[in-house]
C-alpha positions in Angstrom: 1.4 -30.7 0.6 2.2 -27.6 -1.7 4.9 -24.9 -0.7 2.7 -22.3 1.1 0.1 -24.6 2.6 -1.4 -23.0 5.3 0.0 -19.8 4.9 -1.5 -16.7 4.5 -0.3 -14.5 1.9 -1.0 -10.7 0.5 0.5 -9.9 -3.0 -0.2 -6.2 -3.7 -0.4 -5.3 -7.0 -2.0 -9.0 -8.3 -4.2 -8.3 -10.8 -2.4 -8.4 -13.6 1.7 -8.9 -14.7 4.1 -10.9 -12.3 1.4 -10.1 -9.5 -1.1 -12.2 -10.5 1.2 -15.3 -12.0 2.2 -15.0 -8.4 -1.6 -15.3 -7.1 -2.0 -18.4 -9.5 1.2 -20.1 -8.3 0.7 -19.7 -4.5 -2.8 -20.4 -4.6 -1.5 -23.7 -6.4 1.0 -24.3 -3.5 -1.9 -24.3 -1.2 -1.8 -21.0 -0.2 -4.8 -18.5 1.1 -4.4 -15.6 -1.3 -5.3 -11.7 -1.2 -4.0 -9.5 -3.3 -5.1 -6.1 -4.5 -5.3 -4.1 -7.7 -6.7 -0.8 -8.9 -9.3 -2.2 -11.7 -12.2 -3.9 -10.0 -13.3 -5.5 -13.4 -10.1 -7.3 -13.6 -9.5 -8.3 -10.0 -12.9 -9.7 -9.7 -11.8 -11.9 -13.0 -8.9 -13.4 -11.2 -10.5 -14.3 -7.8 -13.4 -16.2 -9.6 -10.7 -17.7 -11.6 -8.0 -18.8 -8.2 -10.8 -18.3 -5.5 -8.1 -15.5 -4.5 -9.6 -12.9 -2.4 -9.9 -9.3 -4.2 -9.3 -6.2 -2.4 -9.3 -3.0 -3.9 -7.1 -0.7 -3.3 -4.9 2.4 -5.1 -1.2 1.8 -3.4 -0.2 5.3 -4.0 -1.7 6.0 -0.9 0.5 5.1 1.8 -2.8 4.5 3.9 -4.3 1.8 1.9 -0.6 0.1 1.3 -0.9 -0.2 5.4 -5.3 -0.8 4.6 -4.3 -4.0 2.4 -2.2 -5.6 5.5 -5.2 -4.6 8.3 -7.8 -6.3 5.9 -5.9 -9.1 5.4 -5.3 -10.0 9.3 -9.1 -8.9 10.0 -10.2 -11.6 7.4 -7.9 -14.0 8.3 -6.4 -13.5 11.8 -2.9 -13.1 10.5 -0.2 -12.5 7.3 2.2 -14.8 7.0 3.7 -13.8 3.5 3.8 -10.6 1.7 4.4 -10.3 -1.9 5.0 -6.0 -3.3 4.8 -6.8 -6.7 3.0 -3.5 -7.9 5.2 -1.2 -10.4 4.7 1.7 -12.2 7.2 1.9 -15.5 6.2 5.0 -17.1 9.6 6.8 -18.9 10.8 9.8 -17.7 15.1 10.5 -18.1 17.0 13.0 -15.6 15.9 15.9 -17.8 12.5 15.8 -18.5 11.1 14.0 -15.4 8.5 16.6 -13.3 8.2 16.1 -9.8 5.0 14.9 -10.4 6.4 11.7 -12.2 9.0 11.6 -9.6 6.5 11.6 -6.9 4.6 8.7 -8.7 7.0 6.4 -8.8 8.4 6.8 -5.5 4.7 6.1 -4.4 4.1 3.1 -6.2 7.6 1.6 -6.5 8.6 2.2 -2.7 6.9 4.0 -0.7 4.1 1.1 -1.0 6.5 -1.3 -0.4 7.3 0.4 3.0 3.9 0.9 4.4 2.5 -2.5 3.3 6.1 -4.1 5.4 5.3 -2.3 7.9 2.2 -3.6 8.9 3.3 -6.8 8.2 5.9 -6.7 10.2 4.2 -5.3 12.8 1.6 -8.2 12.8 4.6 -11.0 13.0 6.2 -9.7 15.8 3.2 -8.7 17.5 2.5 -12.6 16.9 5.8 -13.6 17.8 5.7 -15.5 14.5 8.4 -16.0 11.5 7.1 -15.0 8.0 8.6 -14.0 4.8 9.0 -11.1 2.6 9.2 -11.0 -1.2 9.4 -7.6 -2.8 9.7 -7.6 -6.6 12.6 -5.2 -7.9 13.9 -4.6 -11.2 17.6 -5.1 -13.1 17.3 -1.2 -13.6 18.3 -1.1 -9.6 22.0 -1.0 -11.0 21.2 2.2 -12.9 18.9 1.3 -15.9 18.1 3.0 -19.0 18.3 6.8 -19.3 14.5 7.0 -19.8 13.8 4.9 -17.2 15.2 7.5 -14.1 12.6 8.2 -11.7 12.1 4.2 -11.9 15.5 3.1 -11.5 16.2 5.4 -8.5 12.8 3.5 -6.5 13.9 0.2 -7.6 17.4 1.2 -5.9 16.1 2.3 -3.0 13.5 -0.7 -2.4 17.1 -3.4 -3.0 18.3 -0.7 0.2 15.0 -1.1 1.9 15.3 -4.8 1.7 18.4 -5.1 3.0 17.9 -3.1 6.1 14.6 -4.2 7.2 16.2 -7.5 6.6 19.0 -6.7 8.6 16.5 -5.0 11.3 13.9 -8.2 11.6 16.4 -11.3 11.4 16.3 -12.5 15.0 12.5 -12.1 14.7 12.7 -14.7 12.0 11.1 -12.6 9.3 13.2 -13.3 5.9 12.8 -10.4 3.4 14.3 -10.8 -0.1 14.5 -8.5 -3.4 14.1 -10.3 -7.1 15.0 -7.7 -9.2 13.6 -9.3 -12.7 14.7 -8.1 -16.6 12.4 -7.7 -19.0 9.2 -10.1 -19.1 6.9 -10.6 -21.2 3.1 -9.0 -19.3 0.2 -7.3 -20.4 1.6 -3.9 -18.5 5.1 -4.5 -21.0 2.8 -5.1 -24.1 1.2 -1.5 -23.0 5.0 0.0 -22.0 6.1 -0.9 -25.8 3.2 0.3 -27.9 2.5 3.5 -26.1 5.8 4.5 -25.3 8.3 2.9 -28.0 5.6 2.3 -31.2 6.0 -1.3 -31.1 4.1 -2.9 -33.4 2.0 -7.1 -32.8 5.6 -8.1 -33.3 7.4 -6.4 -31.1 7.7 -9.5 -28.8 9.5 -11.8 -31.0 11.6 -8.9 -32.7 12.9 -8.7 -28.9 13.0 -12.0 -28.4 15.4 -12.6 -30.7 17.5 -10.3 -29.9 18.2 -11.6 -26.0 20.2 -14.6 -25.0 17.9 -16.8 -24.2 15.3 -16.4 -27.7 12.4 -14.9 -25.4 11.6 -12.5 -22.7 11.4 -13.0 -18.7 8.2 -15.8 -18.3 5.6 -14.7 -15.7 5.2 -18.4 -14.2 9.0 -19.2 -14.2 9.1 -15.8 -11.8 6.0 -16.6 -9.8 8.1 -20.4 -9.1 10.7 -18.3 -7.9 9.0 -15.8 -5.5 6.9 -18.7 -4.0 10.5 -20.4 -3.2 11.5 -17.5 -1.8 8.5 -17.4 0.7 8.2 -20.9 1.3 10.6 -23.1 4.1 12.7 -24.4 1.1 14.8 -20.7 1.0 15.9 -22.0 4.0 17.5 -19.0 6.0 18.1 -17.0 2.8 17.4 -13.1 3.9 18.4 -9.5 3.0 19.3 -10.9 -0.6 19.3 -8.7 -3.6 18.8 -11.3 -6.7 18.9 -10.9 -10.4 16.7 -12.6 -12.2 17.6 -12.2 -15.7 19.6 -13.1 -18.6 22.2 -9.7 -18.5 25.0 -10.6 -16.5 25.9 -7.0 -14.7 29.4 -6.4 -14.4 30.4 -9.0 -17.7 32.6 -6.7 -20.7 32.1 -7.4 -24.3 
């Protein structure tokens, strides 16, 4: 039996990126998969591919975070995993970010997060049932880049948001835990680079070799990770922040 047989699980934001490495994986460890996305072309692409169910759906409104929960019980009687794995990464520094871009990320980056645990929540205790939590976070959490502030302060309030709702669901036996990942190597980063930073075809290896390990964060070595984290072999593991990635915060020289 695979990890996540029998389980039900939502991954918003799984078209594309660690979202849909996560799709592949879970539907590989026997999993019944939903997930959402914004492009129709590309979700429909990945469902024919995993036999994933595709619901479309724009996250930024806090109404279809709670929609992609509602849909998924309706179809399938109940969630027993939730993966928020959507992100938006555009740059913006303390000076020059509008409240627009504010706004943006706090939509995609946590207030999605919020709405779509809610309703899950709300449909494991109404259940009586245990079920796991996996939201994916990001190293910039412990401040980040300059042009990366409107980002980093979302990512730092969704570690917070899994801590307490952690800390609020424990004796109902929901486990909720943070990965907060580096820099990995996704379609949306090959986008990030070129539009934002010039990077040229090689931008990849140029940054590859300049990180510990000779490459960037692996899509399927994160997916294994976040389907560990829902699955019975995390054990009791809940309300944990992790990094996964090769800077060590808090090592000198």
């Amino acid at each position: 039996m695979g990890l996540l047989e029998d389980k039900v699980l939502l991954v918003n934001g799984g078209s594309q990126g660690v979202g849909a490495g996560v799709v592949r994986a879970a539907v590989q460890e026997g999993a019944t998969v939903v997930f959402t996305g914004r492009r129709a072309d590309v979700g429909e692409k990945l469902a024919a591919d995993t036999g994933a169910h595709f619901v479309r759906a724009d996250l930024a409104d806090p109404a279809q975070a709670r929609d992609s929960v509602v849909r998924t019980v309706n179809a399938h009687g109940r969630i027993d995993c939730l993966v928020n794995a959507a992100g938006l990464t555009s740059r913006g520094s303390l000076l020059d970010t509008t409240p627009e871009l504010f706004d943006q990320h706090i939509a995609i980056n946590l207030r999605a997060p919020f709405f779509a645990m809610q309703a899950a929540v709300a449909d494991m205790t109404a259940r009586q049932a245990p079920g796991t939590i996996v939201n994916i976070g990001s190293n910039c959490a412990h401040g980040g880049p300059p042009d990366l502030a409107p980002y980093s302060a979302a990512k730092a309030g969704l570690a917070g948001l899994t801590r307490n709702a952690a800390h609020a669901h424990r004796w109902d036996r929901i486990r909720i835990n943070d990965l907060n990942i580096g820099w990995t190597d996704t379609e949306g980063e090959d986008a990030t680079q070129r539009a934002f930073h010039g990077a040229q075809d090689d931008w990849r290896e140029q940054a590859a070799a300049a990180l510990p390990m000779g490459k960037l964060g692996q899509v399927d070595e994160i997916a294994g990770f976040v389907v560990f984290l829902l699955s019975d072999r995390s054990g009791v593991m809940t309300g944990s922040v992790i990094d996964c990635d090769q800077i060590v915060f808090g090592g000198q020289g």
